[in-house]
Amino acid sequence: MNDTPEYVVGPTGEPMTRDDLPPPSTKRWVIRRKAEVVAAVRGGLITLEEACRRYSLSVEEFLSWQQAIDRNGLPGLRVTRAQEYRSGSGEDDPHPI
Protein backbone atom coordinates (compact mmCIF):
# COMPACT_ATOMS: atom_id res chain seq x y z
CA MET A 1 0.00 0.00 0.00
CA ASN A 2 1.29 3.45 -0.92
CA ASP A 3 1.12 5.91 1.98
CA THR A 4 2.20 8.89 -0.14
CA PRO A 5 -0.58 11.49 -0.21
CA GLU A 6 -1.89 12.82 -3.52
CA TYR A 7 -1.49 16.38 -2.26
CA VAL A 8 -0.46 18.44 0.75
CA VAL A 9 -1.42 21.93 1.84
CA GLY A 10 1.15 24.29 0.36
CA PRO A 11 2.52 27.49 1.91
CA THR A 12 -0.34 29.54 0.44
CA GLY A 13 -2.98 27.24 1.92
CA GLU A 14 -3.81 25.72 -1.46
CA PRO A 15 -3.52 22.01 -2.28
CA MET A 16 -0.11 21.17 -3.77
CA THR A 17 0.74 18.02 -5.75
CA ARG A 18 4.07 16.69 -6.98
CA ASP A 19 3.36 18.48 -10.27
CA ASP A 20 3.29 21.80 -8.38
CA LEU A 21 6.78 21.36 -6.95
CA PRO A 22 9.61 23.53 -8.29
CA PRO A 23 11.39 21.91 -11.24
CA PRO A 24 14.59 19.96 -10.47
CA SER A 25 16.53 22.54 -12.49
CA THR A 26 15.62 25.33 -10.04
CA LYS A 27 18.59 27.60 -9.36
CA ARG A 28 16.88 30.68 -7.90
CA TRP A 29 15.39 29.81 -4.52
CA VAL A 30 12.74 32.38 -3.72
CA ILE A 31 10.74 32.14 -0.50
CA ARG A 32 7.75 30.44 -2.11
CA ARG A 33 9.83 27.67 -3.70
CA LYS A 34 11.69 26.92 -0.47
CA ALA A 35 8.40 26.83 1.42
CA GLU A 36 6.86 24.49 -1.16
CA VAL A 37 9.71 21.99 -0.78
CA VAL A 38 9.49 22.15 3.03
CA ALA A 39 5.69 21.65 2.91
CA ALA A 40 6.09 18.71 0.51
CA VAL A 41 8.59 16.96 2.78
CA ARG A 42 6.63 17.68 5.96
CA GLY A 43 3.41 16.43 4.37
CA GLY A 44 5.01 13.26 3.03
CA LEU A 45 4.62 14.19 -0.64
CA ILE A 46 8.36 13.57 -1.10
CA THR A 47 11.02 12.34 1.28
CA LEU A 48 13.84 14.45 2.64
CA GLU A 49 16.27 12.28 0.69
CA GLU A 50 14.30 12.76 -2.53
CA ALA A 51 14.13 16.55 -2.01
CA CYS A 52 17.88 16.76 -1.40
CA ARG A 53 18.67 14.61 -4.43
CA ARG A 54 16.13 16.35 -6.69
CA TYR A 55 17.31 19.85 -5.82
CA SER A 56 20.98 19.16 -5.06
CA LEU A 57 20.50 20.35 -1.49
CA SER A 58 22.43 19.28 1.56
CA VAL A 59 20.39 18.00 4.48
CA GLU A 60 21.74 20.95 6.47
CA GLU A 61 20.46 23.44 3.89
CA PHE A 62 16.99 21.89 3.87
CA LEU A 63 16.91 21.80 7.67
CA SER A 64 17.93 25.48 7.78
CA TRP A 65 14.89 26.31 5.61
CA GLN A 66 12.65 24.27 7.88
CA GLN A 67 14.10 25.92 10.99
CA ALA A 68 13.70 29.40 9.45
CA ILE A 69 10.00 28.71 8.84
CA ASP A 70 9.54 27.35 12.37
CA ARG A 71 11.21 30.37 13.95
CA ASN A 72 9.96 33.24 11.78
CA GLY A 73 7.39 31.91 9.32
CA LEU A 74 7.87 32.49 5.61
CA PRO A 75 9.71 35.80 6.12
CA GLY A 76 12.43 33.79 7.88
CA LEU A 77 13.36 32.29 4.52
CA ARG A 78 14.56 35.70 3.35
CA VAL A 79 17.67 35.52 5.50
CA THR A 80 20.73 34.40 3.59
CA ARG A 81 23.40 32.21 5.13
CA ALA A 82 25.88 35.09 5.13
CA GLN A 83 23.42 37.22 7.08
CA GLU A 84 22.84 34.40 9.57
CA TYR A 85 26.56 34.04 10.21
CA ARG A 86 27.17 37.78 10.47
CA SER A 87 24.37 38.29 12.95
CA GLY A 88 25.21 35.25 15.04
CA SER A 89 24.92 37.29 18.23
CA GLY A 90 21.37 38.26 17.35
CA GLU A 91 22.27 41.94 17.45
CA ASP A 92 22.16 44.21 14.44
CA ASP A 93 25.76 45.24 13.99
CA PRO A 94 26.12 47.94 11.31
CA HIS A 95 29.80 47.03 10.99
CA PRO A 96 30.10 43.24 10.69
CA ILE A 97 33.57 41.80 11.00
Coordinates of C-alpha atoms in Angstrom, one line a residue:
M1 CA 0.0 0.0 0.0
N2 CA 1.3 3.5 -0.9
D3 CA 1.1 5.9 2.0
T4 CA 2.2 8.9 -0.1
P5 CA -0.6 11.5 -0.2
E6 CA -1.9 12.8 -3.5
Y7 CA -1.5 16.4 -2.3
V8 CA -0.5 18.4 0.8
V9 CA -1.4 21.9 1.8
G10 CA 1.1 24.3 0.4
P11 CA 2.5 27.5 1.9
T12 CA -0.3 29.5 0.4
G13 CA -3.0 27.2 1.9
E14 CA -3.8 25.7 -1.5
P15 CA -3.5 22.0 -2.3
M16 CA -0.1 21.2 -3.8
T17 CA 0.7 18.0 -5.7
R18 CA 4.1 16.7 -7.0
D19 CA 3.4 18.5 -10.3
D20 CA 3.3 21.8 -8.4
L21 CA 6.8 21.4 -6.9
P22 CA 9.6 23.5 -8.3
P23 CA 11.4 21.9 -11.2
P24 CA 14.6 20.0 -10.5
S25 CA 16.5 22.5 -12.5
T26 CA 15.6 25.3 -10.0
K27 CA 18.6 27.6 -9.4
R28 CA 16.9 30.7 -7.9
W29 CA 15.4 29.8 -4.5
V30 CA 12.7 32.4 -3.7
I31 CA 10.7 32.1 -0.5
R32 CA 7.8 30.4 -2.1
R33 CA 9.8 27.7 -3.7
K34 CA 11.7 26.9 -0.5
A35 CA 8.4 26.8 1.4
E36 CA 6.9 24.5 -1.2
V37 CA 9.7 22.0 -0.8
V38 CA 9.5 22.1 3.0
A39 CA 5.7 21.6 2.9
A40 CA 6.1 18.7 0.5
V41 CA 8.6 17.0 2.8
R42 CA 6.6 17.7 6.0
G43 CA 3.4 16.4 4.4
G44 CA 5.0 13.3 3.0
L45 CA 4.6 14.2 -0.6
I46 CA 8.4 13.6 -1.1
T47 CA 11.0 12.3 1.3
L48 CA 13.8 14.4 2.6
E49 CA 16.3 12.3 0.7
E50 CA 14.3 12.8 -2.5
A51 CA 14.1 16.5 -2.0
C52 CA 17.9 16.8 -1.4
R53 CA 18.7 14.6 -4.4
R54 CA 16.1 16.3 -6.7
Y55 CA 17.3 19.9 -5.8
S56 CA 21.0 19.2 -5.1
L57 CA 20.5 20.4 -1.5
S58 CA 22.4 19.3 1.6
V59 CA 20.4 18.0 4.5
E60 CA 21.7 20.9 6.5
E61 CA 20.5 23.4 3.9
F62 CA 17.0 21.9 3.9
L63 CA 16.9 21.8 7.7
S64 CA 17.9 25.5 7.8
W65 CA 14.9 26.3 5.6
Q66 CA 12.7 24.3 7.9
Q67 CA 14.1 25.9 11.0
A68 CA 13.7 29.4 9.5
I69 CA 10.0 28.7 8.8
D70 CA 9.5 27.3 12.4
R71 CA 11.2 30.4 13.9
N72 CA 10.0 33.2 11.8
G73 CA 7.4 31.9 9.3
L74 CA 7.9 32.5 5.6
P75 CA 9.7 35.8 6.1
G76 CA 12.4 33.8 7.9
L77 CA 13.4 32.3 4.5
R78 CA 14.6 35.7 3.3
V79 CA 17.7 35.5 5.5
T80 CA 20.7 34.4 3.6
R81 CA 23.4 32.2 5.1
A82 CA 25.9 35.1 5.1
Q83 CA 23.4 37.2 7.1
E84 CA 22.8 34.4 9.6
Y85 CA 26.6 34.0 10.2
R86 CA 27.2 37.8 10.5
S87 CA 24.4 38.3 12.9
G88 CA 25.2 35.2 15.0
S89 CA 24.9 37.3 18.2
G90 CA 21.4 38.3 17.3
E91 CA 22.3 41.9 17.5
D92 CA 22.2 44.2 14.4
D93 CA 25.8 45.2 14.0
P94 CA 26.1 47.9 11.3
H95 CA 29.8 47.0 11.0
P96 CA 30.1 43.2 10.7
I97 CA 33.6 41.8 11.0

